[in-house]
N, CA, C and O atoms as a DFTB+ gen file, in Angstrom:
612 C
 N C O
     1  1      -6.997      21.153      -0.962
     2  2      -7.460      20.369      -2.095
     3  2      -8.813      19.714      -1.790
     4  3      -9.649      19.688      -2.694
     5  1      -9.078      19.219      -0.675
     6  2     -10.286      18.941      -0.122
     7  2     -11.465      20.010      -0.047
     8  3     -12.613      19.676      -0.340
     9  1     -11.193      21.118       0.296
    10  2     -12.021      22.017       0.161
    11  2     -12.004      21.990      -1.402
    12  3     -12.825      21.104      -1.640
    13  1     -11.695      22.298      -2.213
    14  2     -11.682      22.516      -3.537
    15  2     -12.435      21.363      -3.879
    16  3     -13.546      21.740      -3.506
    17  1     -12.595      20.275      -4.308
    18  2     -12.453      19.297      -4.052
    19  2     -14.747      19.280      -3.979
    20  3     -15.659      19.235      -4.805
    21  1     -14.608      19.351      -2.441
    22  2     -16.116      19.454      -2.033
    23  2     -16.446      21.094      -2.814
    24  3     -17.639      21.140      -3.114
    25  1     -15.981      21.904      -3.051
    26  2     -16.521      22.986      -3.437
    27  2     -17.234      22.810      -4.985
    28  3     -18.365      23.257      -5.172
    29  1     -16.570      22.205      -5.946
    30  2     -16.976      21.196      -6.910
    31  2     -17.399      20.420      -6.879
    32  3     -17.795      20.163      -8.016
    33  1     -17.649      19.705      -6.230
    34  2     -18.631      18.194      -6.567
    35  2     -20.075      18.617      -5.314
    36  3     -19.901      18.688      -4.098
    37  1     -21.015      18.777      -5.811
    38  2     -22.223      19.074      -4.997
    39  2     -22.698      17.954      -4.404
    40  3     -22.911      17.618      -3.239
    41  1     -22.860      17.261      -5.876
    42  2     -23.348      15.293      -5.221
    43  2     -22.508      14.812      -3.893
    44  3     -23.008      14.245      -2.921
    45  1     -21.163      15.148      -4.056
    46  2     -20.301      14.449      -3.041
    47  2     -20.159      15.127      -1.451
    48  3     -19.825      14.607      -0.387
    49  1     -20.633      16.731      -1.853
    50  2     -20.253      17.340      -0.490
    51  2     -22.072      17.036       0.259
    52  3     -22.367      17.136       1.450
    53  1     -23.033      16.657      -0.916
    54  2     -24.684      17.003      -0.143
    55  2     -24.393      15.080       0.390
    56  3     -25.197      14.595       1.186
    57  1     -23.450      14.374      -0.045
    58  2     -23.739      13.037       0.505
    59  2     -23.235      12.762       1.476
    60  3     -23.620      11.787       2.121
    61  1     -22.104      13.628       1.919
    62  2     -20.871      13.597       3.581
    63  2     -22.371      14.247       4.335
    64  3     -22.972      13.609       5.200
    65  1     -22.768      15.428       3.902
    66  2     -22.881      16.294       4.804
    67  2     -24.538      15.607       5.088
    68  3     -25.177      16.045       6.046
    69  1     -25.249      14.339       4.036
    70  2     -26.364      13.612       4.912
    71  2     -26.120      12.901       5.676
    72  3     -26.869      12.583       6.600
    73  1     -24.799      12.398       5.435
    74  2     -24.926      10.704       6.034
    75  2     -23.146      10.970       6.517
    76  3     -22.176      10.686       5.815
    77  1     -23.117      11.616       7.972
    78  2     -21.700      11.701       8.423
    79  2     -20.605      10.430       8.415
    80  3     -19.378      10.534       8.401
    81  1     -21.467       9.100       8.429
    82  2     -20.792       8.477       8.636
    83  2     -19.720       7.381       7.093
    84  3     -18.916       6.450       7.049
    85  1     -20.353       8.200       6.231
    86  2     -19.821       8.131       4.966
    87  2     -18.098       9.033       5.062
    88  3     -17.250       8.713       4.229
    89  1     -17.870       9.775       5.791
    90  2     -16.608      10.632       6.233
    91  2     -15.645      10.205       6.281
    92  3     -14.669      10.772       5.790
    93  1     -15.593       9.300       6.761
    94  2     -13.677       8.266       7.364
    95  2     -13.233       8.045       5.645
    96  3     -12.415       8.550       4.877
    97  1     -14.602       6.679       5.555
    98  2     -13.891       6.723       4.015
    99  2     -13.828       7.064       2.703
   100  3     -13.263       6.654       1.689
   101  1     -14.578       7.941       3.019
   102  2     -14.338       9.717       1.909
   103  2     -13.018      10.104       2.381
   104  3     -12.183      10.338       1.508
   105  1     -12.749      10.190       3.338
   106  2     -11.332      11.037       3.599
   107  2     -10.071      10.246       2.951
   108  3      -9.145      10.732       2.303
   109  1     -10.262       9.093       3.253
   110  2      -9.026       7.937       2.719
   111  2      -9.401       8.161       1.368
   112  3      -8.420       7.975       0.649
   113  1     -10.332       8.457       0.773
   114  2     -10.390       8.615      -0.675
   115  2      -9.993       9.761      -1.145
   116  3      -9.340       9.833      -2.186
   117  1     -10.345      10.825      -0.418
   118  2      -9.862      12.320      -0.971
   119  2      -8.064      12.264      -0.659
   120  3      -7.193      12.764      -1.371
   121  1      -7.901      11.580       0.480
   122  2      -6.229      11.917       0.267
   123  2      -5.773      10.772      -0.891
   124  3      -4.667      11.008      -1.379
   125  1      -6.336       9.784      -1.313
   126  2      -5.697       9.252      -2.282
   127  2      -5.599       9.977      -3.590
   128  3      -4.611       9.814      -4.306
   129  1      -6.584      10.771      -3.930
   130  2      -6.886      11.385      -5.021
   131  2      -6.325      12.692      -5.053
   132  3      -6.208      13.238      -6.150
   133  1      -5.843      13.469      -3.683
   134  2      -5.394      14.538      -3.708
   135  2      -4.187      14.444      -2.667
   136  3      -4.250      15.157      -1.666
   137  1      -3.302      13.761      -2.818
   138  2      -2.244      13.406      -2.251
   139  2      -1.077      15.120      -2.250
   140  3      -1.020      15.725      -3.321
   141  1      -0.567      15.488      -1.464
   142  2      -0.030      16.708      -1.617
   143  2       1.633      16.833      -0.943
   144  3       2.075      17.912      -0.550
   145  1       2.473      15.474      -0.894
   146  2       3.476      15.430      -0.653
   147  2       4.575      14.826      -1.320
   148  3       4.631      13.610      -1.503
   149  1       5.358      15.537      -1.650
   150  2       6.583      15.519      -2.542
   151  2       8.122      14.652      -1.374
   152  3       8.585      15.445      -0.554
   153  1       8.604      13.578      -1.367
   154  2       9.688      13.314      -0.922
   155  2      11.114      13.736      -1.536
   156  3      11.420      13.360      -2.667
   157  1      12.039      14.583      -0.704
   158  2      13.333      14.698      -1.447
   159  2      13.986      13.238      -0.367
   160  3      13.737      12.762       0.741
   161  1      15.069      12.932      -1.689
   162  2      15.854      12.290      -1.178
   163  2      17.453      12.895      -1.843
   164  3      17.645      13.712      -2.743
   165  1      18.419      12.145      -1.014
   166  2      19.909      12.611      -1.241
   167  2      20.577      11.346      -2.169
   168  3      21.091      10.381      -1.602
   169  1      20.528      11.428      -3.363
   170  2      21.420       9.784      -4.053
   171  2      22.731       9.599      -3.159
   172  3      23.382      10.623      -2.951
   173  1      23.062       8.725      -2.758
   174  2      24.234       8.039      -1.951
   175  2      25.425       7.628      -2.762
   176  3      26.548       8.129      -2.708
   177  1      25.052       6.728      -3.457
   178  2      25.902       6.830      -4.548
   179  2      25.486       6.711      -6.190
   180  3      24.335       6.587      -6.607
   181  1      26.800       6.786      -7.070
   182  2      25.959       7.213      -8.998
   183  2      25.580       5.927      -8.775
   184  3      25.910       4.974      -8.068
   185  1      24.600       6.272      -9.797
   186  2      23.860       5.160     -10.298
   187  2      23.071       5.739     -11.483
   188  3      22.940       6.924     -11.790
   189  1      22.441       4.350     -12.243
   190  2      22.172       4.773     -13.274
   191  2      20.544       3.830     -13.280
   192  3      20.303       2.625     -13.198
   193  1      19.574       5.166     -13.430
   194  2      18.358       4.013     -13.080
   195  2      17.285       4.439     -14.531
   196  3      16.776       5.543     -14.723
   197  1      17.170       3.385     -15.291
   198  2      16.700       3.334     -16.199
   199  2      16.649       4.494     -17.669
   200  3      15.882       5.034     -18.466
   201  1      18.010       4.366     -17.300
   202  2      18.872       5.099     -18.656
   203  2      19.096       6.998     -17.522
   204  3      19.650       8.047     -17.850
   205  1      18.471       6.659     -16.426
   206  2      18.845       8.364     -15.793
   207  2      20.015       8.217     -14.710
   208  3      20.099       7.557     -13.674
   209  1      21.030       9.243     -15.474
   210  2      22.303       8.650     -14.697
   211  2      22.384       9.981     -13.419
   212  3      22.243      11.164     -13.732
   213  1      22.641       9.502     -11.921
   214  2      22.522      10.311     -10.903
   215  2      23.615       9.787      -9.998
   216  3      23.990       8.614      -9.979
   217  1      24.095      10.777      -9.242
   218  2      25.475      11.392      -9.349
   219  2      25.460      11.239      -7.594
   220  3      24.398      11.728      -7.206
   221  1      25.918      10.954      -6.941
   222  2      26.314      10.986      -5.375
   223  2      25.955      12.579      -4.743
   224  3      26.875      13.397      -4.723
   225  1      24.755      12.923      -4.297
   226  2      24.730      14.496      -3.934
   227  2      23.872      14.743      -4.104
   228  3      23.252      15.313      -3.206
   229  1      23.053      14.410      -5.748
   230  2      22.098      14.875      -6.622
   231  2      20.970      14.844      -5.180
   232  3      20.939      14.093      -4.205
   233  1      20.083      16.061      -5.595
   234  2      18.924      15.756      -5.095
   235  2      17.999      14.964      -5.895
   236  3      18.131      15.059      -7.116
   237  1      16.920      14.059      -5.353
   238  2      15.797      13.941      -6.153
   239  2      14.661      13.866      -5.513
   240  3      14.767      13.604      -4.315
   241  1      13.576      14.016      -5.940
   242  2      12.081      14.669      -5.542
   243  2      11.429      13.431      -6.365
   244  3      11.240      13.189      -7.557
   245  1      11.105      12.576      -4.780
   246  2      10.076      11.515      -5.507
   247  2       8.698      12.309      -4.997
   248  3       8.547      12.850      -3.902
   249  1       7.568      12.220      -6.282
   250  2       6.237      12.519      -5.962
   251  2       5.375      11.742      -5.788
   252  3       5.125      11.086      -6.798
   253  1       4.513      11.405      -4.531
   254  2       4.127      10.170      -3.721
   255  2       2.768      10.305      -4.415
   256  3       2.225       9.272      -4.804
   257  1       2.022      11.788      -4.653
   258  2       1.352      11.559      -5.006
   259  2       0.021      11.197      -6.822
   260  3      -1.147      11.256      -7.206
   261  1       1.755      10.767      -7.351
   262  2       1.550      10.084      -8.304
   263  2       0.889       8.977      -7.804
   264  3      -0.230       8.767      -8.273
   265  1       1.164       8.488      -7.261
   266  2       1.175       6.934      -6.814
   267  2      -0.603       7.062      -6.510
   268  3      -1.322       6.086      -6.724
   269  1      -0.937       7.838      -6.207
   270  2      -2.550       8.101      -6.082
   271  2      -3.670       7.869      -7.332
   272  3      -4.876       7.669      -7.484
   273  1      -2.513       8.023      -8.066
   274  2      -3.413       8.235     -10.018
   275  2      -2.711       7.199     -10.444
   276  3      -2.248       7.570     -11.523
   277  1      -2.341       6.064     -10.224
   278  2      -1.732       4.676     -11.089
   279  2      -3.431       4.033     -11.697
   280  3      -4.388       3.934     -10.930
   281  1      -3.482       3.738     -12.875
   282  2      -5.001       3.418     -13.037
   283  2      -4.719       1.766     -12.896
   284  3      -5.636       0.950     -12.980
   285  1      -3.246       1.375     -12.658
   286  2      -3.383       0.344     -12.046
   287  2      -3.305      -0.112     -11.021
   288  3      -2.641      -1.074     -10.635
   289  1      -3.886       0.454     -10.570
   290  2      -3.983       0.320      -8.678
   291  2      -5.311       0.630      -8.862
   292  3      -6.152      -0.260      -8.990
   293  1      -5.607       1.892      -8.892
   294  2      -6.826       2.720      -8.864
   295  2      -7.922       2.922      -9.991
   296  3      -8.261       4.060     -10.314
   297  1      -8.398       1.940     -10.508
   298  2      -9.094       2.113     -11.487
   299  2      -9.605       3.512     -11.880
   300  3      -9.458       4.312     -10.956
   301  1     -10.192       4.061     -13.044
   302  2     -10.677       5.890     -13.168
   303  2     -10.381       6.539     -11.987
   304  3     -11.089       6.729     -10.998
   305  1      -9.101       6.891     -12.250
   306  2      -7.899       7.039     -10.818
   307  2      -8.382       8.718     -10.219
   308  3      -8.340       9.024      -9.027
   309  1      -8.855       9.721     -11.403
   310  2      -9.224      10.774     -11.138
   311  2     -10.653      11.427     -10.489
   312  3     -11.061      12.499     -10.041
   313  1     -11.226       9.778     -10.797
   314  2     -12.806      10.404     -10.119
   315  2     -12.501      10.014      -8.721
   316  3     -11.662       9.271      -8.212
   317  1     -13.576      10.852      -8.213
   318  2     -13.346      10.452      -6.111
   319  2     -14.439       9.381      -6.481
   320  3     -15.259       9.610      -7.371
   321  1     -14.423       8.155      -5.740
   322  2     -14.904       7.193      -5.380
   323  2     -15.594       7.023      -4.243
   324  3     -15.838       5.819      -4.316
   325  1     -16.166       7.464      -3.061
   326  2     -16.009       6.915      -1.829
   327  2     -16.148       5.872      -1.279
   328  3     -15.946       5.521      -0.117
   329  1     -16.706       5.082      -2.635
   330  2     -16.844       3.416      -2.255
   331  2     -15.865       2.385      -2.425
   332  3     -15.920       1.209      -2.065
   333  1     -14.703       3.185      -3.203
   334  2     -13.449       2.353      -4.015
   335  2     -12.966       1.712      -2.342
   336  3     -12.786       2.291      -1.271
   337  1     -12.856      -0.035      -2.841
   338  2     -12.215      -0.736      -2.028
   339  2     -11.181      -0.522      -1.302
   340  3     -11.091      -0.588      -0.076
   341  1      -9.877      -0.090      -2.575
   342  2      -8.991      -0.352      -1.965
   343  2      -8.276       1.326      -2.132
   344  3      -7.429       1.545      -2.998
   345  1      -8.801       2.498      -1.103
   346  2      -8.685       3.407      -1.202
   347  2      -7.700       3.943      -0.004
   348  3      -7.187       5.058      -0.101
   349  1      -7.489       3.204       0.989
   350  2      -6.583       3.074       2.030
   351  2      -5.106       2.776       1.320
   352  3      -4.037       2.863       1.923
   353  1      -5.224       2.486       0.225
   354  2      -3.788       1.620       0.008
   355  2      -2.808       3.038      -0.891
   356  3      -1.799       2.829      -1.564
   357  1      -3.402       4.330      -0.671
   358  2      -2.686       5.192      -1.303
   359  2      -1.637       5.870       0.159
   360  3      -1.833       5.673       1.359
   361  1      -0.709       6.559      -0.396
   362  2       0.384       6.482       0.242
   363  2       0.754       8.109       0.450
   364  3       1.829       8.686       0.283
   365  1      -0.696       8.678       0.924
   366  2      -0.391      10.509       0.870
   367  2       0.686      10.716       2.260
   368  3       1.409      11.638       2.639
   369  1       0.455       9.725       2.631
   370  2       1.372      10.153       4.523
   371  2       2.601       9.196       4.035
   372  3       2.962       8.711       5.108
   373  1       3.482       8.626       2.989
   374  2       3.895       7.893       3.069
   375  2       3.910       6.632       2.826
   376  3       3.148       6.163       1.980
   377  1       4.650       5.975       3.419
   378  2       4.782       3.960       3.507
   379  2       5.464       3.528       4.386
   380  3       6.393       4.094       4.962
   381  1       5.018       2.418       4.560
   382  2       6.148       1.182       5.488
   383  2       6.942       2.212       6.817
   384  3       6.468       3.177       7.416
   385  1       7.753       1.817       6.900
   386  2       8.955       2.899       7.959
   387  2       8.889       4.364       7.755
   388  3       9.279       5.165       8.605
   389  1       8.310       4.751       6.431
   390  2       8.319       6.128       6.045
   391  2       7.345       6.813       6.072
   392  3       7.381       7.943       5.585
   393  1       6.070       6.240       6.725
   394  2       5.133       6.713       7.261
   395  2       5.641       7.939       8.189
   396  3       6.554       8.018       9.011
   397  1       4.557       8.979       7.665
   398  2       4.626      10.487       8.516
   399  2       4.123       9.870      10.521
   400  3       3.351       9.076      11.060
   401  1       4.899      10.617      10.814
   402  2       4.353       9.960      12.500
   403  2       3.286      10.767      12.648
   404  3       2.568      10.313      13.539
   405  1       2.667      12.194      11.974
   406  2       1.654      12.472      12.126
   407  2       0.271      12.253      11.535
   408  3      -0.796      12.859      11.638
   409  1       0.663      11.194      10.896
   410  2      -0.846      11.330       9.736
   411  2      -1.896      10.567      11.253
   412  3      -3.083      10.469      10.943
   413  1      -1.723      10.299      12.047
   414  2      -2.940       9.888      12.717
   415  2      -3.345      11.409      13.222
   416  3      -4.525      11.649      13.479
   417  1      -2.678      12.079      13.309
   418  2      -3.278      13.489      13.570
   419  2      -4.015      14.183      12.274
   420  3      -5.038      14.844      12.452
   421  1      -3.669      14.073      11.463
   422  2      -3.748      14.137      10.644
   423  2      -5.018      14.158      10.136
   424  3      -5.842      15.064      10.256
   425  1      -5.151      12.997       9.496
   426  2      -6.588      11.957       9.380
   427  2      -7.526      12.556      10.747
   428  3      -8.660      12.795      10.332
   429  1      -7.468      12.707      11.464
   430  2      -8.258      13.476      12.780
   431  2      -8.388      14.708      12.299
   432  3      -9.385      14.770      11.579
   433  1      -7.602      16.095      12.414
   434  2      -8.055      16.763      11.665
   435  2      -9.123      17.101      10.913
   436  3     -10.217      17.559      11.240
   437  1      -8.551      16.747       9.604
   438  2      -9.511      16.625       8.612
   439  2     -11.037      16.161       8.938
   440  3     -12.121      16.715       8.758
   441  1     -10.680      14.983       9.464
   442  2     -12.075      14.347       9.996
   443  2     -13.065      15.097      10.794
   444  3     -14.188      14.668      11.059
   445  1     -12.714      15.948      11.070
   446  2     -13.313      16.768      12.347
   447  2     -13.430      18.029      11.632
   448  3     -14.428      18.706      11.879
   449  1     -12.576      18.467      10.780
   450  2     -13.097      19.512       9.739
   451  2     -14.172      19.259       8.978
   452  3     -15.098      20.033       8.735
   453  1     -13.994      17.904       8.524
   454  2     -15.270      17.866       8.015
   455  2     -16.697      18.078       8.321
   456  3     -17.665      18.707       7.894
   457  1     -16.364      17.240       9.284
   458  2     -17.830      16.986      10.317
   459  2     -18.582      18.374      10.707
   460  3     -19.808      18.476      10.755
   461  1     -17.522      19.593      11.021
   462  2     -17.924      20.396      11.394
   463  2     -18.199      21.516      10.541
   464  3     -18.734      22.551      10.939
   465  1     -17.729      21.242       9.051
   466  2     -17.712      22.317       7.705
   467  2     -19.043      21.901       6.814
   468  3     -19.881      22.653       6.316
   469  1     -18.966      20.476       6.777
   470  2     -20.964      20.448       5.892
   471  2     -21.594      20.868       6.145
   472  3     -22.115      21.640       5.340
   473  1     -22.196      20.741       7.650
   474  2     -23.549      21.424       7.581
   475  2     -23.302      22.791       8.175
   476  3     -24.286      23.208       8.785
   477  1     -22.146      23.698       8.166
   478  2     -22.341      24.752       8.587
   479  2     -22.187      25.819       6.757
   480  3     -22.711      26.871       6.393
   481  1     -21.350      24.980       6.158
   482  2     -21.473      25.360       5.134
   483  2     -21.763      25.472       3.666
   484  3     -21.045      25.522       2.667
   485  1     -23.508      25.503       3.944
   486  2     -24.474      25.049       2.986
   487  2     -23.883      25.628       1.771
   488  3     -23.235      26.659       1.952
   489  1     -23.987      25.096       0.347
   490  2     -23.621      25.769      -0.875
   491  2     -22.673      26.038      -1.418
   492  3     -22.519      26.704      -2.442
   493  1     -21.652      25.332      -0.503
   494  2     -20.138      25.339      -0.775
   495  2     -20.269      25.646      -2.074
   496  3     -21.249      25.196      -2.667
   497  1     -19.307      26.476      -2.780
   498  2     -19.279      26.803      -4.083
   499  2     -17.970      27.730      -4.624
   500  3     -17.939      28.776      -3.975
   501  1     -17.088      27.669      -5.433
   502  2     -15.637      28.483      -5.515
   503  2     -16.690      29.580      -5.888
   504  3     -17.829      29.580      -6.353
   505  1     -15.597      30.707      -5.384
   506  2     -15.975      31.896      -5.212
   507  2     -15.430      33.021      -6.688
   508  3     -14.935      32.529      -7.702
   509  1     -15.589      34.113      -6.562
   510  2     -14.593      34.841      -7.605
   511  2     -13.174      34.897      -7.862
   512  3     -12.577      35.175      -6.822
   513  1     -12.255      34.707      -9.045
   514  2     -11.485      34.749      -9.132
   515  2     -10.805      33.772      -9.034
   516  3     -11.013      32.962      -8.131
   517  1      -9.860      33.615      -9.906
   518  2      -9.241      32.465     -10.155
   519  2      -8.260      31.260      -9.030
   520  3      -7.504      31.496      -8.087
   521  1      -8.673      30.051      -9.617
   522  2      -7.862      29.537      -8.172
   523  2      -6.227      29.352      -8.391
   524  3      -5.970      29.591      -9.572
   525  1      -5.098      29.022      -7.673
   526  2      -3.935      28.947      -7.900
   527  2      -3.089      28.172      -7.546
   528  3      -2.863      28.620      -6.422
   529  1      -2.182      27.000      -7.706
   530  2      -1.771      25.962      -7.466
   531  2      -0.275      26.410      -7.754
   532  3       0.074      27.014      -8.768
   533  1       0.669      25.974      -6.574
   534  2       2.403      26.260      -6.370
   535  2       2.632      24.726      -6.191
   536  3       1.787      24.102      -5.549
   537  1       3.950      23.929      -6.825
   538  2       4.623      23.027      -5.688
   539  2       5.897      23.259      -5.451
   540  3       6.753      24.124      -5.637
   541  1       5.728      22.001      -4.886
   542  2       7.654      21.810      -4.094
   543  2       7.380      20.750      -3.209
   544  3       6.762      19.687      -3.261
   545  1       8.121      21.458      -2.274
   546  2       7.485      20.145      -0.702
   547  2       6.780      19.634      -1.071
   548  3       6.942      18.415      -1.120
   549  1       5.728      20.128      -1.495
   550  2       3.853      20.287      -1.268
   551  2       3.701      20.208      -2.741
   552  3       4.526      20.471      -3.616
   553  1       2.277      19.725      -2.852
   554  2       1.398      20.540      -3.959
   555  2       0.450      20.856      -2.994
   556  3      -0.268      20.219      -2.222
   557  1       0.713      22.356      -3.337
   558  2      -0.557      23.965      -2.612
   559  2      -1.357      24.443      -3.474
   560  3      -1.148      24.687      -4.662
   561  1      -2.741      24.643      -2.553
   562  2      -3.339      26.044      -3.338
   563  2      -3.099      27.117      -2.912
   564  3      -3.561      27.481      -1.830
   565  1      -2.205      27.996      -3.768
   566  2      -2.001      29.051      -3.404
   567  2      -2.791      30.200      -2.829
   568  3      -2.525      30.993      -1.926
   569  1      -4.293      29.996      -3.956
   570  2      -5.415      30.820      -3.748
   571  2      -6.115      30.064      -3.806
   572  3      -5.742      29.357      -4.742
   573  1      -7.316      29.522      -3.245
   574  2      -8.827      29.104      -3.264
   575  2      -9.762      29.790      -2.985
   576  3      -9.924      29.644      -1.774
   577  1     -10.626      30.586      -3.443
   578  2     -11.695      31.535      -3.139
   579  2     -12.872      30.440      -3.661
   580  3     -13.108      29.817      -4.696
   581  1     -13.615      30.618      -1.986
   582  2     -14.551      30.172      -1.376
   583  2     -15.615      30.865      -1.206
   584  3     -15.454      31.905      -0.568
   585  1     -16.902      30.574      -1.657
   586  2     -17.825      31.196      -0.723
   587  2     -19.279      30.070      -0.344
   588  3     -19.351      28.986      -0.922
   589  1     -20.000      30.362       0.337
   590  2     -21.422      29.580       0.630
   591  2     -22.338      30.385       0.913
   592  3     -22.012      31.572       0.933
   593  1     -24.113      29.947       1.297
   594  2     -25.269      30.934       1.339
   595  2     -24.835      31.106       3.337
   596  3     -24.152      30.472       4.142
   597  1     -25.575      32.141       3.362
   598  2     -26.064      32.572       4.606
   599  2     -26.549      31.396       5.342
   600  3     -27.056      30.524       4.636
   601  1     -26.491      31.117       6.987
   602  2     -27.523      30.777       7.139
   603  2     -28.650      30.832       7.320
   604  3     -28.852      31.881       7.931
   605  1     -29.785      30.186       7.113
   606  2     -31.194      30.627       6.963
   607  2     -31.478      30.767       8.742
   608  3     -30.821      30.437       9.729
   609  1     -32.896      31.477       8.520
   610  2     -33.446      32.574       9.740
   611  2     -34.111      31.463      10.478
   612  3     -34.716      31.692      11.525
């Protein structure tokens, strides 16, 4: 989603890729905005939560990364921001105790993808053919076709 993401916005991928140190909190912003994890949980016992009645067994699939697009949290919840204050406070790895034990790997990653994908890949731009989005666990791109220029001589 990040690649996608910078492959569309030119302004945003030519401003990481001047000024690296704009990166950390671009990244806390892109996972707020493109949050890609779905929680199942097991109901314990029925209950009935706001007229939805659920049954001891039921599965349910909370999606965390709703919580990314609340426009009350997140003011114009869909544009990337990289200056938005309070852009840390989205919850793509989780919360509280339910924090992923890997998002510090995580957040590294990425971070280091980045660093090392701007300036090698001038012109970021989606490529031919259509892109494709699956969920579940996840929200995936199924397909993202990518391409950028050569580098120059």
């Amino acid at each position: 989603h990040i690649a996608h993401a910078l492959a569309t916005n030119h302004g945003l991928r030519q401003r990481l890729a001047g000024d690296p140190a704009l990166i950390r909190p671009a990244l806390e912003e892109l996972l707020r905005r493109y949050g890609i994890a779905n929680i199942g949980r097991i109901v314990c016992n029925d209950v009935t939560y706001h007229g939805v009645v659920m049954k001891a067994g039921d599965l349910v699939l909370c999606s965390t990364p709703i919580a990314g697009i609340d426009a009350k949290t997140f003011p114009d919840p869909l544009t990337v921001d990289i200056e938005r204050a309070n852009a840390q406070s989205h919850c793509a790895f989780g919360s509280g105790i339910h924090v992923c034990p890997g998002a510090y790997l995580a957040r590294l990653e990425l971070r280091v993808m980045l660093e090392e994908m701007l300036p090698r890949l001038q012109g970021l731009r989606l490529g031919e053919g259509p892109v494709t989005a699956s969920s579940g666990g996840t929200l995936s791109l199924s397909r993202l076709p990518i391409a950028w220029d050569p580098p120059s001589a």
